[in-house]
Every structure is written in structure tokens, then in C-alpha cells.
PDB file of C-alpha atoms and ligand atoms in Angstrom:
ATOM      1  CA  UNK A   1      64.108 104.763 167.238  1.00  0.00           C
ATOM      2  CA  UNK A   2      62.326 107.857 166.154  1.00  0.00           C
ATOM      3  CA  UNK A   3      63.458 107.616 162.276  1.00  0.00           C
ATOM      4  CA  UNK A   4      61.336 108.658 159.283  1.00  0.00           C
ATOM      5  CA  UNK A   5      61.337 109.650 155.761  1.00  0.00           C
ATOM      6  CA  UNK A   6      59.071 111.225 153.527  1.00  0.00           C
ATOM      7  CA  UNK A   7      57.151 107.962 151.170  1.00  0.00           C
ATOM      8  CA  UNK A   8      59.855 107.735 148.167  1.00  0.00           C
ATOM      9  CA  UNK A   9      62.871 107.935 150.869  1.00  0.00           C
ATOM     10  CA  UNK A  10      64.552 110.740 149.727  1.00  0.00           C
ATOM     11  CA  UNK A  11      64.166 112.701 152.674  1.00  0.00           C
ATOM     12  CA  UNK A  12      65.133 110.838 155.679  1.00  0.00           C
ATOM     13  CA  UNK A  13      65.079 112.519 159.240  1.00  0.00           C
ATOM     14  CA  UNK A  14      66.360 111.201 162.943  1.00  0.00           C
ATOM     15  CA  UNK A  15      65.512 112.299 166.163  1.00  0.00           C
ATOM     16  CA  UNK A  16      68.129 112.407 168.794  1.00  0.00           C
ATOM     17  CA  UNK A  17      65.798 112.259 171.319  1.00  0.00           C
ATOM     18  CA  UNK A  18      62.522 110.485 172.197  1.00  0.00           C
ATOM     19  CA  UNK A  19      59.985 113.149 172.521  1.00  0.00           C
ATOM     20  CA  UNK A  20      57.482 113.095 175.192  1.00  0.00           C
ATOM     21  CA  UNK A  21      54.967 114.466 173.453  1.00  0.00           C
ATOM     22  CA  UNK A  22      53.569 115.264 169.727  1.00  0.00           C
ATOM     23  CA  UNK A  23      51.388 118.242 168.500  1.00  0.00           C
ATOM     24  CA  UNK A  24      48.713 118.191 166.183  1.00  0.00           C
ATOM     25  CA  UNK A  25      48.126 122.092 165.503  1.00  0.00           C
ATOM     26  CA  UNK A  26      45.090 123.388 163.699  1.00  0.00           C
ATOM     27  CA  UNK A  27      46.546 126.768 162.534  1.00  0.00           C
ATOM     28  CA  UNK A  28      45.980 126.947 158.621  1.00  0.00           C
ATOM     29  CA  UNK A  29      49.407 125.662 157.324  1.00  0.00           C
ATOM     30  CA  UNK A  30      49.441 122.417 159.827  1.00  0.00           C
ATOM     31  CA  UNK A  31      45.231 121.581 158.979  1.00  0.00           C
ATOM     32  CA  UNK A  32      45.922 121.549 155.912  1.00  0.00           C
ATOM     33  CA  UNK A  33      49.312 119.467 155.902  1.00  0.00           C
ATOM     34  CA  UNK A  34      48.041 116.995 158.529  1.00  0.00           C
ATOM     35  CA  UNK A  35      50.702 116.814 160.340  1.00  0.00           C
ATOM     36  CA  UNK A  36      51.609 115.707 163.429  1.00  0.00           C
ATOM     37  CA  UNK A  37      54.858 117.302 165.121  1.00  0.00           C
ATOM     38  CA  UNK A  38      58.080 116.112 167.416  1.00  0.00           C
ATOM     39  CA  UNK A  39      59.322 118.994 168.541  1.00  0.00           C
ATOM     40  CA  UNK A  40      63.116 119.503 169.148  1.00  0.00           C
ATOM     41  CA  UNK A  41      66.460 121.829 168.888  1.00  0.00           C
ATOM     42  CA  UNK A  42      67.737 121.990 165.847  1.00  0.00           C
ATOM     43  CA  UNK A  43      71.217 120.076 167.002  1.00  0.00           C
ATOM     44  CA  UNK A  44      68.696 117.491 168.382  1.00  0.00           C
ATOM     45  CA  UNK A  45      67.826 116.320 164.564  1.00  0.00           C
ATOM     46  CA  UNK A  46      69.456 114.870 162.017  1.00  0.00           C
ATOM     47  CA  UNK A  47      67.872 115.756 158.420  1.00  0.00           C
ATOM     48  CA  UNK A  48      69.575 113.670 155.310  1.00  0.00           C
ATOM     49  CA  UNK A  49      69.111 114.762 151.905  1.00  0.00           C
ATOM     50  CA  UNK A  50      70.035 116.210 148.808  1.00  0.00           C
ATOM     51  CA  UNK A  51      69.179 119.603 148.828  1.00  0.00           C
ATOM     52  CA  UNK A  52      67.750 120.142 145.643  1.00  0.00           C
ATOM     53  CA  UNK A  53      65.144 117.280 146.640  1.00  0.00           C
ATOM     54  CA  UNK A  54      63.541 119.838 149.194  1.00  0.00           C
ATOM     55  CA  UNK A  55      61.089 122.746 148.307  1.00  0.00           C
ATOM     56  CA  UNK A  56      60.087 124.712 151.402  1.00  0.00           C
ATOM     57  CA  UNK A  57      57.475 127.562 152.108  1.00  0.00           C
ATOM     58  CA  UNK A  58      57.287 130.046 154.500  1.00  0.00           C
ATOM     59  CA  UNK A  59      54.004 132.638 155.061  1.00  0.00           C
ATOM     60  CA  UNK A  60      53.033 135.324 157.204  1.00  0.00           C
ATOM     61  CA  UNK A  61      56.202 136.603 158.981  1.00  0.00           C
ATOM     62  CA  UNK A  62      58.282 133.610 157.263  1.00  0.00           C
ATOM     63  CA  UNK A  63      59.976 133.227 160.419  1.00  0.00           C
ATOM     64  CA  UNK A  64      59.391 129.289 159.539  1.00  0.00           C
ATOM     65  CA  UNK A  65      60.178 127.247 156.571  1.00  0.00           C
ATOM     66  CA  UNK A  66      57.839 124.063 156.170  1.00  0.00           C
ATOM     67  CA  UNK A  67      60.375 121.429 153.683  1.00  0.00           C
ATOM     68  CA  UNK A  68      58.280 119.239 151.698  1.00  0.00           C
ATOM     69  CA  UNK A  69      60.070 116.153 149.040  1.00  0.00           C
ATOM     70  CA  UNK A  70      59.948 117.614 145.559  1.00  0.00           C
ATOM     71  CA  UNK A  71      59.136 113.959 144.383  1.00  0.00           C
ATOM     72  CA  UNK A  72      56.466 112.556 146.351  1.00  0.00           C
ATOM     73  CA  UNK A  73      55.402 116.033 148.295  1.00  0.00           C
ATOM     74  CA  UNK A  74      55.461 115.059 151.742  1.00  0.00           C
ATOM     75  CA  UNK A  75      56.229 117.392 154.307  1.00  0.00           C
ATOM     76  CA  UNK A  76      59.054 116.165 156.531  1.00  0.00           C
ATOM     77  CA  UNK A  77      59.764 119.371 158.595  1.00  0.00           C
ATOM     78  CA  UNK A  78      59.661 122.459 159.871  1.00  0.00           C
ATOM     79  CA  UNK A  79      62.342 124.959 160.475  1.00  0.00           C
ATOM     80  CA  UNK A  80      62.925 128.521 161.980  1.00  0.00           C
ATOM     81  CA  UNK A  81      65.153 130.983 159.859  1.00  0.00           C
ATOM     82  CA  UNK A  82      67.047 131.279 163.072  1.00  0.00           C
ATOM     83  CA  UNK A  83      70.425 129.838 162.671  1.00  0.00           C
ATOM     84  CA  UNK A  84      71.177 129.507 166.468  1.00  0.00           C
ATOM     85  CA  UNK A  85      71.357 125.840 167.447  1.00  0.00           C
ATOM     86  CA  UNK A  86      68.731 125.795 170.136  1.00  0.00           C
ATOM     87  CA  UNK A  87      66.524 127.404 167.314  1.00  0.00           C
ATOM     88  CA  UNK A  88      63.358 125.947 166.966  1.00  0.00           C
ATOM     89  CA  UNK A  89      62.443 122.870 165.145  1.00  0.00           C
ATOM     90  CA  UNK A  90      60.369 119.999 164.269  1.00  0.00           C
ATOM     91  CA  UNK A  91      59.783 116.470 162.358  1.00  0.00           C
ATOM     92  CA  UNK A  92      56.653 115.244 161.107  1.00  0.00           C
ATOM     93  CA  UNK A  93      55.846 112.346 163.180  1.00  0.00           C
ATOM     94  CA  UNK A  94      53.165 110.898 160.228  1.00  0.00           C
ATOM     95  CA  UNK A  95      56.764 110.336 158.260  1.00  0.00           C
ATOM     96  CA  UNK A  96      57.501 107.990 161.161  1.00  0.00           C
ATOM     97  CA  UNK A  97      56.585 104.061 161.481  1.00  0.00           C
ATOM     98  CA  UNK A  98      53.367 104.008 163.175  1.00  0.00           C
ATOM     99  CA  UNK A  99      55.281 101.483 165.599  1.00  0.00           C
ATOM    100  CA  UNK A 100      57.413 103.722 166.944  1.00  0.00           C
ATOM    101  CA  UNK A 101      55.086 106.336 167.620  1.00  0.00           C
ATOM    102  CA  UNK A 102      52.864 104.160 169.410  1.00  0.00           C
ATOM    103  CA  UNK A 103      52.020 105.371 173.025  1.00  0.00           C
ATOM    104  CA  UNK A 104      53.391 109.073 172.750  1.00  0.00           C
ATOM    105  CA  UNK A 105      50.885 111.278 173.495  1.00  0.00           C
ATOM    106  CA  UNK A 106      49.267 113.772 170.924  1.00  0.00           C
ATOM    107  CA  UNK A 107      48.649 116.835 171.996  1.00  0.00           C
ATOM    108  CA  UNK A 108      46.217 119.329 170.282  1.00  0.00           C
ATOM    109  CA  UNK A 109      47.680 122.737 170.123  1.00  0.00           C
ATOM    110  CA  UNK A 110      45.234 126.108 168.992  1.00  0.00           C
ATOM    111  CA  UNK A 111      47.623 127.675 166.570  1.00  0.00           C
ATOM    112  CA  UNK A 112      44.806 129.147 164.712  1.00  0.00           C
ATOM    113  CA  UNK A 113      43.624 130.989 167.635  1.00  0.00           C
ATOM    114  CA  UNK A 114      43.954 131.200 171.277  1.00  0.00           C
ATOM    115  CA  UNK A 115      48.177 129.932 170.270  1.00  0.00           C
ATOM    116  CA  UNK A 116      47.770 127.180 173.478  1.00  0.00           C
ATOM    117  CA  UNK A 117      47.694 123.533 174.454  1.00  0.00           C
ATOM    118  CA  UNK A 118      43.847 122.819 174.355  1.00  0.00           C
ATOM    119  CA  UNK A 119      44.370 119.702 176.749  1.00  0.00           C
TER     120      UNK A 119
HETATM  121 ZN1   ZN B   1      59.878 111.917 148.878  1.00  0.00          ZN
END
């Protein structure tokens, strides 16, 4: 099961779907987060929390909000400000059990520059 939560279990996520790939991106927000993503629509995740335990941050043309745990500041996902349900999404796979990412592929993605798959 592709299940995580940030580290003091506030913020729990689910994916609905087993993703066959994740992204490491090295654009400035995700380098600096460490993150690894699982991609997937919005109506494909499951996000359970209070709200008031999320802060989020958007930059640049904020057309993305990154939600971090106000407690123990992990970020557990990403967002886009569109409300359709295909919009795009993602979880941070580094919130999941090391288990059950095990033997999904990473893929390294250019967001700082050239904006492609460098594999
Ligand atoms: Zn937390």
C-alpha cells in the first residue's frame, strides 16, 4: 500500500494507485525539500488532516501549493490551485515506508532548467 504521513502522524496521505514511477526534481523548491514525488490526479489521493495542522507555500506563479505539518515540518504534498479533479498533484514518497517504495523507479526530472526527464 502506498500510505504515508508526515513523522508526528498528523498528516496522513493514501495513494489510490501504485505509481510506476517517482521524481526527484532539482528545481529550487524540490532541492531544497528533498523530496521525492508520486505523481497522481487529485481524485487519485486521499489527504487526512486537520486543516489548521497544514501550512503551505506557493512561489513564482503560485500555480502550486507545497503543504508542509505545522508540528514536525515535513512536507507531505504538493497541490495545483486548480480545482478540477484531474488537476495536478503529488505525495512525497520520503513520507512513505521505505518498504513500500522499494523497486519503483526514481526518476530525475530538470525542473531547474531544461523542465525534462534527464533519464
Ligand atoms: Zn507532522
Amino acid at each position: 500500500m502506498f500510505k504515508g504521513s508526515c513523522h508526528c502522524e498528523k498528516v496522513k496521505f493514501e495513494l489510490l494507485v501504485t505509481p510506476n514511477h517517482l521524481t526527484e526534481c532539482n528545481c529550487s523548491i524540490c532541492y531544497r525539500i528533498g523530496a521525492i514525488w508520486a505523481h497522481a490526479a487529485e481524485s487519485e489521493i486521499l489527504i487526512s488532516c486537520v486543516e489548521n495542522d497544514l501550512t503551505n507555500y506557493s512561489w513564482g506563479d503560485k500555480s502550486i501549493k507545497f503543504f508542509t505539518c505545522k508540528t514536525c515540518g515535513c512536507t507531505t504534498h504538493w497541490k495545483s490551485v486548480d480545482t478540477e479533479q484531474s488537476a495536478r498533484m503529488a505525495v512525497n514518497a520520503r513520507m512513505v515506508d521505505r518498504a513500500n517504495t522499494k523497486g519503483i523507479k526514481v526518476r530525475q526530472f530538470d525542473g531547474a532548467d531544461s523542465f525534462v526527464f534527464l533519464d
